[in-house]
CSV table of C-alpha atoms in Angstrom, one decimal:
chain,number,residue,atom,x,y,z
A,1,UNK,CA,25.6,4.9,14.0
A,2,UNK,CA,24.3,7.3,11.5
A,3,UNK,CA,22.4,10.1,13.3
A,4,UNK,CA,19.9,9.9,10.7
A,5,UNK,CA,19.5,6.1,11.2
A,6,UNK,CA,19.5,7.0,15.5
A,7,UNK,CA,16.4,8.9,15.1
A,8,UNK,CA,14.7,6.7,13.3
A,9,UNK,CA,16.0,3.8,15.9
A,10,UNK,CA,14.5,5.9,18.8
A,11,UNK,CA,11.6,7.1,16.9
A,12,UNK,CA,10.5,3.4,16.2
A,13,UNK,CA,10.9,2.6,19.4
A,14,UNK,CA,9.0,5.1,20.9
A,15,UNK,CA,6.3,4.4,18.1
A,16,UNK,CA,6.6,0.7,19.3
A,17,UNK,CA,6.1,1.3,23.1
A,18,UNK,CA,3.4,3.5,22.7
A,19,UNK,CA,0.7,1.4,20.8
A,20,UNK,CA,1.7,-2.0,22.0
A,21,UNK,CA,-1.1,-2.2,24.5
A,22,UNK,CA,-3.4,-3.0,22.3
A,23,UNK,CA,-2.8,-6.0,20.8
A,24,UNK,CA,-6.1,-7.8,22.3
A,25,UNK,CA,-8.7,-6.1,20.3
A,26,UNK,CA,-7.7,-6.8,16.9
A,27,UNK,CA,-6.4,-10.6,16.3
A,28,UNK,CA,-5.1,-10.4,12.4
A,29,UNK,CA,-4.6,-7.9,9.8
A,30,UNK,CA,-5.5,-8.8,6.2
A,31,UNK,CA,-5.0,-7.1,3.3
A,32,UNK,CA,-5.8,-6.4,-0.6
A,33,UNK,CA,-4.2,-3.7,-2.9
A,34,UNK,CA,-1.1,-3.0,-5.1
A,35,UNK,CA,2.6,-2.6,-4.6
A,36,UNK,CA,2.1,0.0,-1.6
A,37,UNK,CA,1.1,-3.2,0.2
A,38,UNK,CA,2.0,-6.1,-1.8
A,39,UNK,CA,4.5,-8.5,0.8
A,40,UNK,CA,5.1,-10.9,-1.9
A,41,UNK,CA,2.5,-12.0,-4.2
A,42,UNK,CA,3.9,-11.1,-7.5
A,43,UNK,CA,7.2,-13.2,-6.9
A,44,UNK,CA,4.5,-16.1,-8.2
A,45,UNK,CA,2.3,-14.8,-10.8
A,46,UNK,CA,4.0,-14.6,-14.5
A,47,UNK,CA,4.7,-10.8,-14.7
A,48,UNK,CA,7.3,-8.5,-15.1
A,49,UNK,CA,6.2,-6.8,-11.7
A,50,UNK,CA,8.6,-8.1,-9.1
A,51,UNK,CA,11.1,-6.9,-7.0
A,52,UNK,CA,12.3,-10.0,-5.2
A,53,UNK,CA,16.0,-9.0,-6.2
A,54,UNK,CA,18.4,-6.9,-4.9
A,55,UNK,CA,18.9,-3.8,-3.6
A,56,UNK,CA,15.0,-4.3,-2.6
A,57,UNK,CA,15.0,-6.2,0.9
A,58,UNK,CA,18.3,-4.3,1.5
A,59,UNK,CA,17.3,-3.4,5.3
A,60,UNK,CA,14.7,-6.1,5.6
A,61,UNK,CA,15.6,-8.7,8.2
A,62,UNK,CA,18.6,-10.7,6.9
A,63,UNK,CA,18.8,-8.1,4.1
A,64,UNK,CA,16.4,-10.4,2.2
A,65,UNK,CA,14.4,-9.1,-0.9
A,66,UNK,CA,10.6,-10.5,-0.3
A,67,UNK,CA,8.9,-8.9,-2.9
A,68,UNK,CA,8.0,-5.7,-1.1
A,69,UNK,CA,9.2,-3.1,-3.2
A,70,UNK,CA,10.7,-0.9,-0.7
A,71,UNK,CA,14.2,-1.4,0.6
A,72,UNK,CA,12.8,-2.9,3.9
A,73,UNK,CA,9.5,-3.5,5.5
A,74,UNK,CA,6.2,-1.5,4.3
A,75,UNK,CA,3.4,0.3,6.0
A,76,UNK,CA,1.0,-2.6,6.4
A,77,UNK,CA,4.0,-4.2,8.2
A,78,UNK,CA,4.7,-1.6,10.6
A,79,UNK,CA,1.0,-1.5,11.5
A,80,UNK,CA,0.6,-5.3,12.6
A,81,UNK,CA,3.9,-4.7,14.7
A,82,UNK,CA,2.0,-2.3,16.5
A,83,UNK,CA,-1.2,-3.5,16.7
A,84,UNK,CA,1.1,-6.3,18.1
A,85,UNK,CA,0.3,-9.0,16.0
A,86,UNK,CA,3.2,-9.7,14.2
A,87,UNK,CA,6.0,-7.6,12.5
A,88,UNK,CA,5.6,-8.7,9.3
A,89,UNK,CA,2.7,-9.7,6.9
A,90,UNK,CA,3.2,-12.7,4.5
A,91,UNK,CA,2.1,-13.0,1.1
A,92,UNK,CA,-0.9,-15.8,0.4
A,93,UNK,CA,0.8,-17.3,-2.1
A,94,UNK,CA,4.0,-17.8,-0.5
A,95,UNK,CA,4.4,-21.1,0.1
A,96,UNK,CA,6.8,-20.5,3.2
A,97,UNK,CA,3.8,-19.6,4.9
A,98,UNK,CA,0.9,-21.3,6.1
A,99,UNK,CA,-2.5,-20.7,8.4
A,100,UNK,CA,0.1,-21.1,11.0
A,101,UNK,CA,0.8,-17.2,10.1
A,102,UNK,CA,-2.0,-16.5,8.0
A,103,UNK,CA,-4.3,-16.8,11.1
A,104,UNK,CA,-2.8,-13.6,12.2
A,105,UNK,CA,-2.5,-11.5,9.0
A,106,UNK,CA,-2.0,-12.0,5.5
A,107,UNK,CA,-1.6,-10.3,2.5
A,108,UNK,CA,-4.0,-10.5,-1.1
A,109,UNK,CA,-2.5,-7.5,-2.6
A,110,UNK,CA,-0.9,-7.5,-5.9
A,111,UNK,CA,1.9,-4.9,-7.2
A,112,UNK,CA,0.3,-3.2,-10.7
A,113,UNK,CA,-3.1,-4.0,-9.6
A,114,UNK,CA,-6.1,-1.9,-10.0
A,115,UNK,CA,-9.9,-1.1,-9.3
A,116,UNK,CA,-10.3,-1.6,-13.1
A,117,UNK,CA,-9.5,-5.1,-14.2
A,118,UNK,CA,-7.8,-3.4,-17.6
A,119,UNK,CA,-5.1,-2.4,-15.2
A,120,UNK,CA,-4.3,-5.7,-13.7
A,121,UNK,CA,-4.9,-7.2,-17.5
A,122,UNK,CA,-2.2,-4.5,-18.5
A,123,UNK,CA,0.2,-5.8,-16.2
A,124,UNK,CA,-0.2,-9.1,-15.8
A,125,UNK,CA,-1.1,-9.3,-12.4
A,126,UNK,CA,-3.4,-10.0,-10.3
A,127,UNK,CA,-7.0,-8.6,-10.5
A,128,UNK,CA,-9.1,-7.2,-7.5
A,129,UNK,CA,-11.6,-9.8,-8.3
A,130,UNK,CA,-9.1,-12.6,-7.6
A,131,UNK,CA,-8.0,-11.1,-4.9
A,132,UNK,CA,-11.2,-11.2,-3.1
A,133,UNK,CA,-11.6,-14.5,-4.3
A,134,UNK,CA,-8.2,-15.6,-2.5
A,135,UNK,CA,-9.9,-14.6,1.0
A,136,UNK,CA,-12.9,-16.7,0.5
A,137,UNK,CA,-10.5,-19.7,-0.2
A,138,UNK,CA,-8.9,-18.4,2.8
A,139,UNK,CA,-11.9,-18.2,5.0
A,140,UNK,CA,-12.3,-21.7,3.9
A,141,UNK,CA,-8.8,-23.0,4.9
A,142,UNK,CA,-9.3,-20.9,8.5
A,143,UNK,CA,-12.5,-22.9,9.3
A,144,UNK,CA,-10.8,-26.0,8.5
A,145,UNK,CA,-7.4,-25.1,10.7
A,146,UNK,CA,-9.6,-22.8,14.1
A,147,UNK,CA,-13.2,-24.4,13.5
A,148,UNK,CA,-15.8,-22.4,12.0
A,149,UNK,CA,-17.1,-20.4,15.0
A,150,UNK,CA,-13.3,-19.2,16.1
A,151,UNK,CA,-13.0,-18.3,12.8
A,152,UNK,CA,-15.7,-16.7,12.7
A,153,UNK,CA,-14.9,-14.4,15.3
A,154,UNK,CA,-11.2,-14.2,13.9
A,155,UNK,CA,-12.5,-12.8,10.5
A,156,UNK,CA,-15.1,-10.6,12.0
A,157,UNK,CA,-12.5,-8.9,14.6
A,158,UNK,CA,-9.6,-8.6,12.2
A,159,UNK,CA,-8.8,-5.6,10.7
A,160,UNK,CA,-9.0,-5.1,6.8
A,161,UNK,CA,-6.6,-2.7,5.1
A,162,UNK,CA,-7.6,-1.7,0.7
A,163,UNK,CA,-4.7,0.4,-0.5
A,164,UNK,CA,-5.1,0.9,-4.5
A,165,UNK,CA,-6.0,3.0,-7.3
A,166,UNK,CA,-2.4,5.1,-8.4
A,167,UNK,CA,-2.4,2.3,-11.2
A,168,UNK,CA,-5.2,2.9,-12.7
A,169,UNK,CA,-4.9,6.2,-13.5
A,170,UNK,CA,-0.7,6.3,-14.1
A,171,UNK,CA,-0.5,2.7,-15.7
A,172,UNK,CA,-4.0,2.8,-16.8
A,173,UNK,CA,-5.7,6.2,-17.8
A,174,UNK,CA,-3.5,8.0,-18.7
A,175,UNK,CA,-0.5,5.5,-20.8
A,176,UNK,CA,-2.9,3.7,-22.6
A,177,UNK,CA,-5.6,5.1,-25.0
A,178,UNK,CA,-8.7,2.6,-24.1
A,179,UNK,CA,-10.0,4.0,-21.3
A,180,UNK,CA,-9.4,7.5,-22.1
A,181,UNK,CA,-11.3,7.3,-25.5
A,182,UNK,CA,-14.6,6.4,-23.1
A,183,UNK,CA,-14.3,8.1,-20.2
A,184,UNK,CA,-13.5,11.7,-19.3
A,185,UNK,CA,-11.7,11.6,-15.9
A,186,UNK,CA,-14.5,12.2,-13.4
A,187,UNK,CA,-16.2,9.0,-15.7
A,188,UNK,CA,-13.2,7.2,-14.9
A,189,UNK,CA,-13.0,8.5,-11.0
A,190,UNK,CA,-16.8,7.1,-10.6
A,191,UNK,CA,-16.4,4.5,-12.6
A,192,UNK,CA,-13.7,3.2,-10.1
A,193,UNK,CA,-15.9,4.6,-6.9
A,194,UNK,CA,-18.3,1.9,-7.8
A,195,UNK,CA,-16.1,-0.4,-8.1
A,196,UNK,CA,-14.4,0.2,-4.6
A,197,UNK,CA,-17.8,0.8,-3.1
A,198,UNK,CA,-18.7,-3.0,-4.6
A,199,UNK,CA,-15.7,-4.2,-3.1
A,200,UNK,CA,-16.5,-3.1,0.6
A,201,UNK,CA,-19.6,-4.5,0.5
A,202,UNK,CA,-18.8,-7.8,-0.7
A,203,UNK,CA,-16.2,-7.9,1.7
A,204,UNK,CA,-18.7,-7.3,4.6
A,205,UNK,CA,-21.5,-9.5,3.2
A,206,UNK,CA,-18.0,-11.8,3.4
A,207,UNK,CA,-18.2,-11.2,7.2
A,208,UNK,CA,-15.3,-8.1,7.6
A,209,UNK,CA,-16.6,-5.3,10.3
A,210,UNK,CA,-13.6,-3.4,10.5
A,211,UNK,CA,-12.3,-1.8,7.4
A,212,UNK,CA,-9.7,0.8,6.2
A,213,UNK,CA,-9.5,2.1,2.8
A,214,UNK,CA,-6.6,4.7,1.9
A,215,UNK,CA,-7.3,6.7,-0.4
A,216,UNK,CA,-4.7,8.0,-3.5
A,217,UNK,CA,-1.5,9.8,-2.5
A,218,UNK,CA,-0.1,13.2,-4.4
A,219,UNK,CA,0.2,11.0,-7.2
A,220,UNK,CA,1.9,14.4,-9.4
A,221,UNK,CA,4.8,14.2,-6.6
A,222,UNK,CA,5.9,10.4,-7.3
A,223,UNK,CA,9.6,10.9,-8.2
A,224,UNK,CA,8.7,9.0,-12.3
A,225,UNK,CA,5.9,11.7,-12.5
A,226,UNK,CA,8.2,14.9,-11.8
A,227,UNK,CA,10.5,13.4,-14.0
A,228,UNK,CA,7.8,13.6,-16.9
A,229,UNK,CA,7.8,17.7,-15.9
A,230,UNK,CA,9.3,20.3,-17.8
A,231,UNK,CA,11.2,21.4,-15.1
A,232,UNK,CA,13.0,17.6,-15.1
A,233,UNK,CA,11.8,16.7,-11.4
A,234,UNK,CA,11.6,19.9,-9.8
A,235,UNK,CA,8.1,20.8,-9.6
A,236,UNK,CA,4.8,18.5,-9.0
A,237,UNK,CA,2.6,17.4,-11.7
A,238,UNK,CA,-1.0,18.9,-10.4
A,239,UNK,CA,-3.1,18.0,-13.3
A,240,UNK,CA,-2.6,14.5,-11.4
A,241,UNK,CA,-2.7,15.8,-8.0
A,242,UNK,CA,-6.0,17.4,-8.5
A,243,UNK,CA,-7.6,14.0,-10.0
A,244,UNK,CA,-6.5,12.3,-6.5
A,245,UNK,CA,-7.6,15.4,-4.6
A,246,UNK,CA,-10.9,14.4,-6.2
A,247,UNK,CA,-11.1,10.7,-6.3
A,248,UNK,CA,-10.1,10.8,-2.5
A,249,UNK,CA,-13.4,13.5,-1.7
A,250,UNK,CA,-15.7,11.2,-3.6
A,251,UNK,CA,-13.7,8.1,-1.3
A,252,UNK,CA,-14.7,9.7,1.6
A,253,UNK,CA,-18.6,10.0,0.5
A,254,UNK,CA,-18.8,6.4,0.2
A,255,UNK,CA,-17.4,5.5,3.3
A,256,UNK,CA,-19.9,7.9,4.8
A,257,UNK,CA,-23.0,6.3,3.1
A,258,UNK,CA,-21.7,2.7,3.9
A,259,UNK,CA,-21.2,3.8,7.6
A,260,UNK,CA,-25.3,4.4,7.2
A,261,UNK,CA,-26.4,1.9,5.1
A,262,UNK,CA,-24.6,-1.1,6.7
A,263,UNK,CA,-25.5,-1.9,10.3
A,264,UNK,CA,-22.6,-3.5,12.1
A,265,UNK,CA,-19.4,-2.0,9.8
A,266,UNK,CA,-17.1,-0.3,11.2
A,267,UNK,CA,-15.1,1.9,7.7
A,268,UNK,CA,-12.8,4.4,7.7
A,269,UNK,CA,-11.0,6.4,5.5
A,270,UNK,CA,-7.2,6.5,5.4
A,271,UNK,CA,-5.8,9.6,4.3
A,272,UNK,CA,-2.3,9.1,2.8
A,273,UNK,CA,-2.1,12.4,0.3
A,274,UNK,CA,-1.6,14.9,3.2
A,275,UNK,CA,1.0,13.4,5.3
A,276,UNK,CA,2.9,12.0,1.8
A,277,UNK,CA,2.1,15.6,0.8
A,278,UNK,CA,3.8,16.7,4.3
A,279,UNK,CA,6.7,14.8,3.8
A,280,UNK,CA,7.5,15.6,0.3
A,281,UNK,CA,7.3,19.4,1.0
A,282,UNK,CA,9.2,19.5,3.8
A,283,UNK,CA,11.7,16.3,3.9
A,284,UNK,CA,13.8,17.8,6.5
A,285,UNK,CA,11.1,18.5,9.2
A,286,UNK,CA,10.7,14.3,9.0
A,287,UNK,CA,14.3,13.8,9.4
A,288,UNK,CA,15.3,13.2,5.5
A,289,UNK,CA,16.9,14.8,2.8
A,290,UNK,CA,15.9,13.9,-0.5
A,291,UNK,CA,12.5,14.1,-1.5
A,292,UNK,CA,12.3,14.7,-5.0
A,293,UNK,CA,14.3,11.5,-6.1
A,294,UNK,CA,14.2,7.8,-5.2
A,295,UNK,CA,17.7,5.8,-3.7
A,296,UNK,CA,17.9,3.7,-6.0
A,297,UNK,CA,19.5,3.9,-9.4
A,298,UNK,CA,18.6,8.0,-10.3
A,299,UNK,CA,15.7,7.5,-8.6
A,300,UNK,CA,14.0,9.8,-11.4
A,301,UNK,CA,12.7,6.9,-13.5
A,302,UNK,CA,13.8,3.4,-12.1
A,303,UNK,CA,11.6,0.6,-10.6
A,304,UNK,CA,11.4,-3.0,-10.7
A,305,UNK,CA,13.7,-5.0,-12.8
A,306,UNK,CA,15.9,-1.0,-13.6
A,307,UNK,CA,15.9,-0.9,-9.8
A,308,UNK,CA,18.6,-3.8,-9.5
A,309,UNK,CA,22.4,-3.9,-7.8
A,310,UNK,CA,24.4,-3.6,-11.2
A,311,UNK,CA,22.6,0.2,-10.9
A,312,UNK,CA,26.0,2.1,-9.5
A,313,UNK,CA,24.2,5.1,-8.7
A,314,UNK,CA,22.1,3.7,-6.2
A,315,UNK,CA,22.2,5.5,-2.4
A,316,UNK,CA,24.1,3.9,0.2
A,317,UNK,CA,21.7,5.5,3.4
A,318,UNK,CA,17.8,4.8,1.5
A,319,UNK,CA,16.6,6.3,5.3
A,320,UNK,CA,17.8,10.0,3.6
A,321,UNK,CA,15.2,9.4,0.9
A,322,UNK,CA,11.6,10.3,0.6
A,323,UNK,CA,11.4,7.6,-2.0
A,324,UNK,CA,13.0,4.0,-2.1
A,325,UNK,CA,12.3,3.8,-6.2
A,326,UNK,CA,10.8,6.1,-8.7
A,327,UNK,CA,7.2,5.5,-7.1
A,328,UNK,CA,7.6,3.7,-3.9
A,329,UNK,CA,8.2,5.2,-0.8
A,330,UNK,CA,11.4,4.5,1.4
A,331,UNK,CA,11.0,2.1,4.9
A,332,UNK,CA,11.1,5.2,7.1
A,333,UNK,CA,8.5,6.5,5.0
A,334,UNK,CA,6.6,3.5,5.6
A,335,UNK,CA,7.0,3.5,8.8
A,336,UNK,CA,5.8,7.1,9.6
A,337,UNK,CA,2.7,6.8,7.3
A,338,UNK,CA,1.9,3.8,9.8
A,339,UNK,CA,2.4,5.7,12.3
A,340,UNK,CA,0.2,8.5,11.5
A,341,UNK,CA,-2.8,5.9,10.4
A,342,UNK,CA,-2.9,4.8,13.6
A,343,UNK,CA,-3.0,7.7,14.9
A,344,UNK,CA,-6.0,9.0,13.1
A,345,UNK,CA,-8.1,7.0,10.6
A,346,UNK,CA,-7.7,3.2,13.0
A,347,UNK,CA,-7.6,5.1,16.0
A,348,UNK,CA,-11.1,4.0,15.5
A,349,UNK,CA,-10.8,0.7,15.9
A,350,UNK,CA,-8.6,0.7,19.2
């Protein structure tokens, strides 16, 4: 066995064993976002967003492509394993699944999406709003399957993860002139506070108590970003950065005021641009040893449909990389940004 692939083995395990204890407190995970936690949804919506093809899925179980884009599982996966749920979380709209699973985690999220519904209109995908509208028809189909008072309880003890934003800003902002020719950039970061700020508290007035929101990772350090550099991939791009740096600070203020102003919630912040940050800096200290490129294809520039097994200059070990894609992080990576969410931001919760 590789001794790359050992340590990860062992590290899992470890991860695994540690926080397994604590599967009674929180009975489903459910989720809304983009393609850092999308498990499927896109594979049935009419967009070029997909990655239900190979090389994605390559190290999933069966070596199946889902829909994920990663070349295995993702972080929202590795989080139900050890909150020990489940240890994987299916996409609503995948008809292989039913409240059989869903009663014990499911996933809203849509890869493209965005705070701003000119993101998800960009892409053709699937807007927040729809998203949230999804859960209620959920909640619906959970009363019907537990009865409404267990479900009740279910919805109120599960765990909610939001994970979105990069979109709107490298899809949205700053590729297409719209939003740019009305808004300077902290009018756009505000104009998508409110927005997420709306959502939380629709979500609780929806019955949710426990919530996690991540805020946006060094978005100038995505390997399709560095590309866009001078310096061809070598250096960060910190005009973008510096935007997340200051979308995430204003994050963190609402989730203080809504901690206040709503009796009973229980919100967090997840912080995903320093450990990312962590990682990308220093690959090696995390047991990789590419961080400026994705596996597959060049991993400067490719995703979706670009990422696909005709590519011959795809990686053969994607647990070297940083990065599975140009944007999307490797399993491993996955897997240790799980790891250190629940050991800080849902610590809170166990």
């Amino acid at each position: 066995m590789d001794k790359i692939n050992a340590m990860y083995l062992l590290l899992a395990c470890r991860f695994l064993a540690q926080w397994i204890i604590i599967q009674a407190e929180i009975p489903s995970v459910i989720v809304f976002g983009d393609s850092s936690v999308d498990a499927g949804n896109n594979n049935f919506v009419d967009t070029i967003v997909k990655s239900n093809f190979q090389p994605y899925g390559r190290d999933f179980y069966d070596r199946r492509p889902t829909g994920r884009f990663s070349n295995g599982r993702i972080a929202t996966d590795f989080i139900s394993e050890a909150l020990g749920i489940r240890p994987i979380i299916p996409a609503y709209l995948d008809p292989r699944y039913n409240m059989v699973d869903f009663v014990k985690g499911v996933s809203f999220a849509s890869a493209g999406t965005g705070y701003d519904n000119l993101t998800s209109a960009i892409m053709s995908v699937i807007p927040l709003w729809k998203e949230l509208e999804y859960y209620k028809e959920y909640q619906n189909k959970m009363r019907m399957y537990l009865g409404a008072e267990q479900a009740s309880k279910v919805l109120m003890e599960a765990l909610y993860l939001i994970s979105l934003g990069t979109n709107d800003f490298l899809e949205n902002y700053y590729a297409f002139p719209l939003r740019l020719a009305t808004h300077s950039i902290e009018q756009y970061e505000n104009f998508l506070i409110g927005i997420s700020r709306n959502f939380i508290i629709d979500l609780y007035n929806l019955g949710a108590r426990k919530i996690a929101i991540s805020g946006l990772p060094p978005m100038g350090c995505l390997p399709l970003q560095r590309t866009e550099s001078f310096f061809f991939g070598k250096i960060c791009i910190q005009r973008y950065n510096r935007v997340a740096r200051e979308f995430n600070m204003k994050l963190q203020q609402v989730v203080l005021k809504l901690n206040r102003e709503l009796g009973g919630i229980r919100l967090v912040y997840s912080d995903i641009y320093n450990i990312l940050s962590d990682i990308i800096r220093n690959p090696r200290s995390f047991g990789f040893e590419v961080g400026e490129r994705g596996c597959c294809a060049t991993g400067r520039y490719e995703m979706s449909y670009m990422c696909n097994k005709l590519n011959p200059f795809t990686c053969d070990i994607a647990n070297k990389y940083v990065f599975w894609d140009s944007i999307h992080p490797s399993e491993k990576t996955n897997f240790i940004v799980a790891e250190h969410a629940i050991k800080t931001s849902l610590a809170a919760f166990l």
